[in-house]
Amino acid sequence: MSTPKKLFIKTYGCQMNVYDSERMGEALAGEGYVATDRAEHADLILLNTCHIREKAAEKVYSELGRFRPLKEANPNLKIGVAGCVAQAEGAEIIARQPMVDLVVGPQSYHRLPELEAKAQRGEKALDTDFPEEDKFEHLAKRPKAGRGPTAFLTVQEGCDKFCAFCVVPYTRGAEVSRPADRVVSEARDLVERGVREITLLGQNVNAYHGHDGGLAGLIHALADIDELKRIRFTTSHPNDMDDALIAAHGEVDKLMPYLHLPVQSGSDRILKAMNRKHTAEEYLRVLERIRAARPDILISGDFIVGFPGETDADFEDTMSLVGEVGYGQAYSFKYSSRPGTPAAERDEVAEDVKDARLQCLQALLGQQQRATQDAMVGRDVRVLFEKPGRLDGQMGGKSEYLHAVHVMGEGIQPGDLRDVRITETSSNSLAGELLSAG
Ligand code: SAH
Ligand code: SF4
Ligand code: F3S
């Protein structure tokens, strides 16, 4: 038997890229590749890239530069670029970095085996189509090997919202939903392999329409899978939080009390300029309804500071919105101009102003996150255990609210769900004591 070829995949960007990297690995396993976590051992290196901000995209080229000596040492090594930079820049990547052999966009992963064969023949392989066929149907079925207790599952991809700053509608294409029966069967398959928690992924996951009942309908269907214990979903758009999905937070025990609902800005003027199609008030009303359905829900958000035209007063509106909401988790970014987006045509806010606003916003969000986490001390949570902690006999997992929790306890296995009383809070995790026997 010939020795298997080795594949090294490095993943940047969002959770969907994590999911895609797994699926690409599976597609290439069919071609005789096994995974390696050492680039220097690889026969094929794939960078699964992100184009969301300038820094993310530039990382790809510096990483490629680092692979040059490997390519010189091993002329048979093939290097591929996948993901959103591949989609956005296509052949440009090969022009700028000729040692790249293969460029594949997010909608063409099922064609990887052909592209790899082409690269092996010494030709440049490029595919950034948005093909008609469903890539998921053409990707190899997930192998039956056991796996950890949590998994991502893409149910919706692409975006029709066209926020003025964002590249996603261009890199991922139009909104497409996978049929509910396929999602449910993939979920069953994951559960058979040991998965207990599934996070449903979509760029606008709550615009999902692969089930008559929308995302709520899909969640109800998944909740019927006995051994599936937890369901999460991300990322949602405020305008697609329909009544059924809001109600599901009160009805479905397996749906975890955590909602990532980006708002980007608290200023109506800026929200309009961003083409978000909702006001700050409308966003707050959605949260009010979610909290009525599930009072303990932890709210997470995304923010952009320094969007073109943002004044001090606009920024103050963002600060007051944050003050009003009280976020348990948040991600905030300086606006980064992206070629081809409408906002890229507008005058930028000065870099030092962006820096100062980001600092100010992050200080407030940091305080809120800290307070939310610290308030867990003394409370009882349910933890899905994932893996041993750093100390002997320690196990780590996540609470319903996605806080990392550690306990000392013999005999806890990954995949176990146990009640834990929180006793301590530290910089980025909670510690607690087991309450239940099982
Ligand atoms: N589909 C999701 C996620 C989009 S990307 C959504 O609609 O929210 C994740 C986050 O990156 C966005 O929520 C936004 O806060 C940030 N982002 C997107 N484009 C950006 C840009 N050009 N500059 C800075 N941050 C950006
Ligand atoms: Fe980007 Fe807006 Fe679509 Fe989110 S909703 S992916 S921010 S265009
Ligand atoms: Fe980045 Fe593409 Fe995800 S741009 S955030 S990898 S959808």
PDB file of C-alpha atoms in Angstrom, residues 176-380:
ATOM      1  CA  VAL A 176     -29.606  29.455   0.062  1.00  0.00           C
ATOM      2  CA  SER A 177     -31.168  27.093   2.620  1.00  0.00           C
ATOM      3  CA  ARG A 178     -30.564  23.350   2.819  1.00  0.00           C
ATOM      4  CA  PRO A 179     -33.738  21.230   2.928  1.00  0.00           C
ATOM      5  CA  ALA A 180     -34.761  20.331   6.496  1.00  0.00           C
ATOM      6  CA  ASP A 181     -34.754  16.553   5.876  1.00  0.00           C
ATOM      7  CA  ARG A 182     -31.088  16.684   4.814  1.00  0.00           C
ATOM      8  CA  VAL A 183     -30.186  18.781   7.844  1.00  0.00           C
ATOM      9  CA  VAL A 184     -32.023  16.405  10.164  1.00  0.00           C
ATOM     10  CA  SER A 185     -30.315  13.380   8.655  1.00  0.00           C
ATOM     11  CA  GLU A 186     -26.895  15.017   8.963  1.00  0.00           C
ATOM     12  CA  ALA A 187     -27.725  15.866  12.584  1.00  0.00           C
ATOM     13  CA  ARG A 188     -28.725  12.219  13.267  1.00  0.00           C
ATOM     14  CA  ASP A 189     -25.460  11.115  11.765  1.00  0.00           C
ATOM     15  CA  LEU A 190     -23.506  13.482  14.023  1.00  0.00           C
ATOM     16  CA  VAL A 191     -25.423  12.327  17.067  1.00  0.00           C
ATOM     17  CA  GLU A 192     -24.644   8.667  16.265  1.00  0.00           C
ATOM     18  CA  ARG A 193     -20.996   9.657  16.325  1.00  0.00           C
ATOM     19  CA  GLY A 194     -21.211  11.164  19.802  1.00  0.00           C
ATOM     20  CA  VAL A 195     -22.316  14.749  19.186  1.00  0.00           C
ATOM     21  CA  ARG A 196     -24.657  16.149  21.881  1.00  0.00           C
ATOM     22  CA  GLU A 197     -24.764  19.828  20.908  1.00  0.00           C
ATOM     23  CA  ILE A 198     -25.223  21.229  17.429  1.00  0.00           C
ATOM     24  CA  THR A 199     -24.771  24.859  16.435  1.00  0.00           C
ATOM     25  CA  LEU A 200     -26.746  25.608  13.288  1.00  0.00           C
ATOM     26  CA  LEU A 201     -24.806  27.970  11.073  1.00  0.00           C
ATOM     27  CA  GLY A 202     -25.835  30.512   8.489  1.00  0.00           C
ATOM     28  CA  GLN A 203     -24.724  33.999   7.513  1.00  0.00           C
ATOM     29  CA  ASN A 204     -28.368  34.853   8.168  1.00  0.00           C
ATOM     30  CA  VAL A 205     -29.415  31.685   9.878  1.00  0.00           C
ATOM     31  CA  ASN A 206     -32.801  33.008  10.948  1.00  0.00           C
ATOM     32  CA  ALA A 207     -33.705  33.692   7.303  1.00  0.00           C
ATOM     33  CA  TYR A 208     -33.640  29.876   6.929  1.00  0.00           C
ATOM     34  CA  HIS A 209     -36.487  28.661   4.725  1.00  0.00           C
ATOM     35  CA  GLY A 210     -35.645  24.972   4.173  1.00  0.00           C
ATOM     36  CA  HIS A 211     -38.555  24.059   6.491  1.00  0.00           C
ATOM     37  CA  ASP A 212     -42.172  25.291   6.188  1.00  0.00           C
ATOM     38  CA  GLY A 213     -41.887  26.607   9.716  1.00  0.00           C
ATOM     39  CA  GLY A 214     -38.604  28.433   9.046  1.00  0.00           C
ATOM     40  CA  LEU A 215     -35.727  28.128  11.508  1.00  0.00           C
ATOM     41  CA  ALA A 216     -38.164  27.554  14.386  1.00  0.00           C
ATOM     42  CA  GLY A 217     -39.649  24.597  12.474  1.00  0.00           C
ATOM     43  CA  LEU A 218     -36.195  23.142  11.952  1.00  0.00           C
ATOM     44  CA  ILE A 219     -35.335  23.588  15.630  1.00  0.00           C
ATOM     45  CA  HIS A 220     -38.526  21.778  16.678  1.00  0.00           C
ATOM     46  CA  ALA A 221     -37.689  18.920  14.280  1.00  0.00           C
ATOM     47  CA  LEU A 222     -34.129  18.623  15.616  1.00  0.00           C
ATOM     48  CA  ALA A 223     -35.340  18.710  19.216  1.00  0.00           C
ATOM     49  CA  ASP A 224     -37.091  15.373  18.525  1.00  0.00           C
ATOM     50  CA  ILE A 225     -33.698  13.651  18.178  1.00  0.00           C
ATOM     51  CA  ASP A 226     -33.411  12.017  21.615  1.00  0.00           C
ATOM     52  CA  GLU A 227     -29.669  11.997  22.052  1.00  0.00           C
ATOM     53  CA  LEU A 228     -29.262  15.534  20.799  1.00  0.00           C
ATOM     54  CA  LYS A 229     -29.273  17.558  24.001  1.00  0.00           C
ATOM     55  CA  ARG A 230     -28.520  21.110  22.923  1.00  0.00           C
ATOM     56  CA  ILE A 231     -29.258  23.323  19.951  1.00  0.00           C
ATOM     57  CA  ARG A 232     -27.743  26.721  19.182  1.00  0.00           C
ATOM     58  CA  PHE A 233     -27.791  28.896  16.092  1.00  0.00           C
ATOM     59  CA  THR A 234     -25.769  31.787  14.691  1.00  0.00           C
ATOM     60  CA  THR A 235     -25.728  34.435  13.156  1.00  0.00           C
ATOM     61  CA  SER A 236     -29.103  36.136  13.136  1.00  0.00           C
ATOM     62  CA  HIS A 237     -30.322  39.387  11.643  1.00  0.00           C
ATOM     63  CA  PRO A 238     -32.724  41.479  13.765  1.00  0.00           C
ATOM     64  CA  ASN A 239     -35.231  41.754  10.895  1.00  0.00           C
ATOM     65  CA  ASP A 240     -35.561  37.976  10.584  1.00  0.00           C
ATOM     66  CA  MET A 241     -36.398  37.265  14.247  1.00  0.00           C
ATOM     67  CA  ASP A 242     -39.958  36.057  13.545  1.00  0.00           C
ATOM     68  CA  ASP A 243     -42.656  35.271  16.129  1.00  0.00           C
ATOM     69  CA  ALA A 244     -42.148  31.505  15.914  1.00  0.00           C
ATOM     70  CA  LEU A 245     -38.403  31.769  16.523  1.00  0.00           C
ATOM     71  CA  ILE A 246     -38.923  34.106  19.458  1.00  0.00           C
ATOM     72  CA  ALA A 247     -41.539  31.734  20.885  1.00  0.00           C
ATOM     73  CA  ALA A 248     -39.203  28.743  20.389  1.00  0.00           C
ATOM     74  CA  HIS A 249     -36.891  30.245  23.011  1.00  0.00           C
ATOM     75  CA  GLY A 250     -39.618  29.715  25.565  1.00  0.00           C
ATOM     76  CA  GLU A 251     -40.891  26.386  24.207  1.00  0.00           C
ATOM     77  CA  VAL A 252     -37.868  24.265  23.329  1.00  0.00           C
ATOM     78  CA  ASP A 253     -35.812  23.231  26.358  1.00  0.00           C
ATOM     79  CA  LYS A 254     -32.968  22.068  24.140  1.00  0.00           C
ATOM     80  CA  LEU A 255     -32.627  25.523  22.577  1.00  0.00           C
ATOM     81  CA  MET A 256     -29.944  27.219  24.653  1.00  0.00           C
ATOM     82  CA  PRO A 257     -30.526  30.656  26.241  1.00  0.00           C
ATOM     83  CA  TYR A 258     -27.929  32.478  24.186  1.00  0.00           C
ATOM     84  CA  LEU A 259     -28.582  34.752  21.238  1.00  0.00           C
ATOM     85  CA  HIS A 260     -25.998  36.408  19.031  1.00  0.00           C
ATOM     86  CA  LEU A 261     -27.841  39.330  17.479  1.00  0.00           C
ATOM     87  CA  PRO A 262     -25.517  41.897  15.885  1.00  0.00           C
ATOM     88  CA  VAL A 263     -26.693  45.512  15.730  1.00  0.00           C
ATOM     89  CA  GLN A 264     -23.454  47.187  14.483  1.00  0.00           C
ATOM     90  CA  SER A 265     -24.440  50.698  15.659  1.00  0.00           C
ATOM     91  CA  GLY A 266     -26.855  52.433  18.017  1.00  0.00           C
ATOM     92  CA  SER A 267     -27.331  55.464  15.755  1.00  0.00           C
ATOM     93  CA  ASP A 268     -30.314  55.449  13.402  1.00  0.00           C
ATOM     94  CA  ARG A 269     -28.451  57.702  11.001  1.00  0.00           C
ATOM     95  CA  ILE A 270     -25.558  55.257  10.783  1.00  0.00           C
ATOM     96  CA  LEU A 271     -27.832  52.207  10.685  1.00  0.00           C
ATOM     97  CA  LYS A 272     -29.494  53.781   7.640  1.00  0.00           C
ATOM     98  CA  ALA A 273     -26.141  54.552   6.011  1.00  0.00           C
ATOM     99  CA  MET A 274     -25.131  50.942   6.706  1.00  0.00           C
ATOM    100  CA  ASN A 275     -28.304  49.721   4.973  1.00  0.00           C
ATOM    101  CA  ARG A 276     -29.232  47.675   8.027  1.00  0.00           C
ATOM    102  CA  LYS A 277     -32.960  48.354   7.430  1.00  0.00           C
ATOM    103  CA  HIS A 278     -33.854  48.643  11.111  1.00  0.00           C
ATOM    104  CA  THR A 279     -33.613  51.301  13.795  1.00  0.00           C
ATOM    105  CA  ALA A 280     -32.014  51.058  17.222  1.00  0.00           C
ATOM    106  CA  GLU A 281     -35.488  51.095  18.752  1.00  0.00           C
ATOM    107  CA  GLU A 282     -36.659  48.181  16.589  1.00  0.00           C
ATOM    108  CA  TYR A 283     -33.622  46.196  17.670  1.00  0.00           C
ATOM    109  CA  LEU A 284     -34.356  46.903  21.327  1.00  0.00           C
ATOM    110  CA  ARG A 285     -37.996  45.814  20.868  1.00  0.00           C
ATOM    111  CA  VAL A 286     -36.850  42.478  19.401  1.00  0.00           C
ATOM    112  CA  LEU A 287     -34.655  41.900  22.448  1.00  0.00           C
ATOM    113  CA  GLU A 288     -37.528  42.842  24.738  1.00  0.00           C
ATOM    114  CA  ARG A 289     -39.686  40.129  23.148  1.00  0.00           C
ATOM    115  CA  ILE A 290     -36.913  37.533  23.310  1.00  0.00           C
ATOM    116  CA  ARG A 291     -36.364  38.321  26.965  1.00  0.00           C
ATOM    117  CA  ALA A 292     -40.086  37.984  27.621  1.00  0.00           C
ATOM    118  CA  ALA A 293     -39.951  34.488  26.090  1.00  0.00           C
ATOM    119  CA  ARG A 294     -36.712  33.501  27.856  1.00  0.00           C
ATOM    120  CA  PRO A 295     -35.874  35.886  30.707  1.00  0.00           C
ATOM    121  CA  ASP A 296     -32.421  34.452  31.437  1.00  0.00           C
ATOM    122  CA  ILE A 297     -31.193  34.662  27.814  1.00  0.00           C
ATOM    123  CA  LEU A 298     -27.629  35.924  27.353  1.00  0.00           C
ATOM    124  CA  ILE A 299     -27.357  38.478  24.575  1.00  0.00           C
ATOM    125  CA  SER A 300     -24.308  38.763  22.357  1.00  0.00           C
ATOM    126  CA  GLY A 301     -23.636  41.339  19.638  1.00  0.00           C
ATOM    127  CA  ASP A 302     -21.308  42.704  16.972  1.00  0.00           C
ATOM    128  CA  PHE A 303     -20.369  46.377  16.614  1.00  0.00           C
ATOM    129  CA  ILE A 304     -18.512  48.474  14.082  1.00  0.00           C
ATOM    130  CA  VAL A 305     -17.017  51.811  15.142  1.00  0.00           C
ATOM    131  CA  GLY A 306     -15.850  54.514  12.754  1.00  0.00           C
ATOM    132  CA  PHE A 307     -18.199  53.711   9.891  1.00  0.00           C
ATOM    133  CA  PRO A 308     -17.894  56.523   7.264  1.00  0.00           C
ATOM    134  CA  GLY A 309     -19.765  59.590   8.525  1.00  0.00           C
ATOM    135  CA  GLU A 310     -19.960  58.426  12.155  1.00  0.00           C
ATOM    136  CA  THR A 311     -19.866  61.494  14.444  1.00  0.00           C
ATOM    137  CA  ASP A 312     -19.214  61.675  18.184  1.00  0.00           C
ATOM    138  CA  ALA A 313     -22.978  61.925  18.695  1.00  0.00           C
ATOM    139  CA  ASP A 314     -23.572  58.765  16.619  1.00  0.00           C
ATOM    140  CA  PHE A 315     -20.968  56.952  18.649  1.00  0.00           C
ATOM    141  CA  GLU A 316     -22.618  58.115  21.887  1.00  0.00           C
ATOM    142  CA  ASP A 317     -25.846  56.543  20.601  1.00  0.00           C
ATOM    143  CA  THR A 318     -23.984  53.229  20.291  1.00  0.00           C
ATOM    144  CA  MET A 319     -22.693  53.599  23.850  1.00  0.00           C
ATOM    145  CA  SER A 320     -26.195  54.258  25.180  1.00  0.00           C
ATOM    146  CA  LEU A 321     -27.670  51.320  23.286  1.00  0.00           C
ATOM    147  CA  VAL A 322     -25.004  49.083  24.812  1.00  0.00           C
ATOM    148  CA  GLY A 323     -25.812  50.553  28.218  1.00  0.00           C
ATOM    149  CA  GLU A 324     -29.472  49.751  27.713  1.00  0.00           C
ATOM    150  CA  VAL A 325     -28.994  46.170  26.462  1.00  0.00           C
ATOM    151  CA  GLY A 326     -26.336  44.820  28.821  1.00  0.00           C
ATOM    152  CA  TYR A 327     -24.369  42.366  26.681  1.00  0.00           C
ATOM    153  CA  GLY A 328     -23.092  39.087  28.077  1.00  0.00           C
ATOM    154  CA  GLN A 329     -20.744  38.699  25.119  1.00  0.00           C
ATOM    155  CA  ALA A 330     -19.716  41.014  22.271  1.00  0.00           C
ATOM    156  CA  TYR A 331     -17.379  41.476  19.342  1.00  0.00           C
ATOM    157  CA  SER A 332     -16.401  44.954  18.215  1.00  0.00           C
ATOM    158  CA  PHE A 333     -14.359  46.089  15.265  1.00  0.00           C
ATOM    159  CA  LYS A 334     -12.963  49.209  13.670  1.00  0.00           C
ATOM    160  CA  TYR A 335     -14.577  49.774  10.314  1.00  0.00           C
ATOM    161  CA  SER A 336     -12.373  48.392   7.553  1.00  0.00           C
ATOM    162  CA  SER A 337     -12.992  49.577   4.019  1.00  0.00           C
ATOM    163  CA  ARG A 338     -13.583  46.632   1.665  1.00  0.00           C
ATOM    164  CA  PRO A 339     -13.096  46.963  -2.091  1.00  0.00           C
ATOM    165  CA  GLY A 340     -16.333  46.622  -4.042  1.00  0.00           C
ATOM    166  CA  THR A 341     -18.684  47.503  -1.160  1.00  0.00           C
ATOM    167  CA  PRO A 342     -20.767  50.728  -1.312  1.00  0.00           C
ATOM    168  CA  ALA A 343     -19.203  52.155   1.866  1.00  0.00           C
ATOM    169  CA  ALA A 344     -15.725  51.914   0.330  1.00  0.00           C
ATOM    170  CA  GLU A 345     -16.645  54.942  -1.815  1.00  0.00           C
ATOM    171  CA  ARG A 346     -17.212  57.152   1.227  1.00  0.00           C
ATOM    172  CA  ASP A 347     -14.822  59.306   3.264  1.00  0.00           C
ATOM    173  CA  GLU A 348     -13.262  57.484   6.163  1.00  0.00           C
ATOM    174  CA  VAL A 349     -13.212  58.490   9.804  1.00  0.00           C
ATOM    175  CA  ALA A 350      -9.663  59.237  11.009  1.00  0.00           C
ATOM    176  CA  GLU A 351      -7.792  56.217  12.350  1.00  0.00           C
ATOM    177  CA  ASP A 352      -7.061  57.786  15.762  1.00  0.00           C
ATOM    178  CA  VAL A 353     -10.755  58.565  16.206  1.00  0.00           C
ATOM    179  CA  LYS A 354     -11.645  54.956  15.360  1.00  0.00           C
ATOM    180  CA  ASP A 355      -9.024  53.755  17.849  1.00  0.00           C
ATOM    181  CA  ALA A 356     -10.345  55.933  20.645  1.00  0.00           C
ATOM    182  CA  ARG A 357     -13.954  54.872  20.012  1.00  0.00           C
ATOM    183  CA  LEU A 358     -13.047  51.204  19.892  1.00  0.00           C
ATOM    184  CA  GLN A 359     -11.236  51.485  23.207  1.00  0.00           C
ATOM    185  CA  CYS A 360     -14.132  53.269  24.812  1.00  0.00           C
ATOM    186  CA  LEU A 361     -16.711  50.751  23.512  1.00  0.00           C
ATOM    187  CA  GLN A 362     -14.591  47.754  24.438  1.00  0.00           C
ATOM    188  CA  ALA A 363     -14.153  49.062  27.968  1.00  0.00           C
ATOM    189  CA  LEU A 364     -17.931  49.195  28.419  1.00  0.00           C
ATOM    190  CA  LEU A 365     -18.579  45.837  26.725  1.00  0.00           C
ATOM    191  CA  GLY A 366     -15.754  44.286  28.761  1.00  0.00           C
ATOM    192  CA  GLN A 367     -17.348  45.525  32.000  1.00  0.00           C
ATOM    193  CA  GLN A 368     -20.704  44.095  30.993  1.00  0.00           C
ATOM    194  CA  GLN A 369     -19.223  40.726  30.042  1.00  0.00           C
ATOM    195  CA  ARG A 370     -17.295  40.597  33.309  1.00  0.00           C
ATOM    196  CA  ALA A 371     -20.390  41.490  35.341  1.00  0.00           C
ATOM    197  CA  THR A 372     -22.465  38.837  33.530  1.00  0.00           C
ATOM    198  CA  GLN A 373     -19.853  36.192  34.166  1.00  0.00           C
ATOM    199  CA  ASP A 374     -19.245  37.213  37.796  1.00  0.00           C
ATOM    200  CA  ALA A 375     -22.993  37.127  38.474  1.00  0.00           C
ATOM    201  CA  MET A 376     -22.926  33.375  37.759  1.00  0.00           C
ATOM    202  CA  VAL A 377     -21.160  32.721  41.080  1.00  0.00           C
ATOM    203  CA  GLY A 378     -23.557  30.945  43.418  1.00  0.00           C
ATOM    204  CA  ARG A 379     -25.855  29.919  40.549  1.00  0.00           C
ATOM    205  CA  ASP A 380     -26.474  26.387  39.321  1.00  0.00           C
TER     206      ASP A 380
END
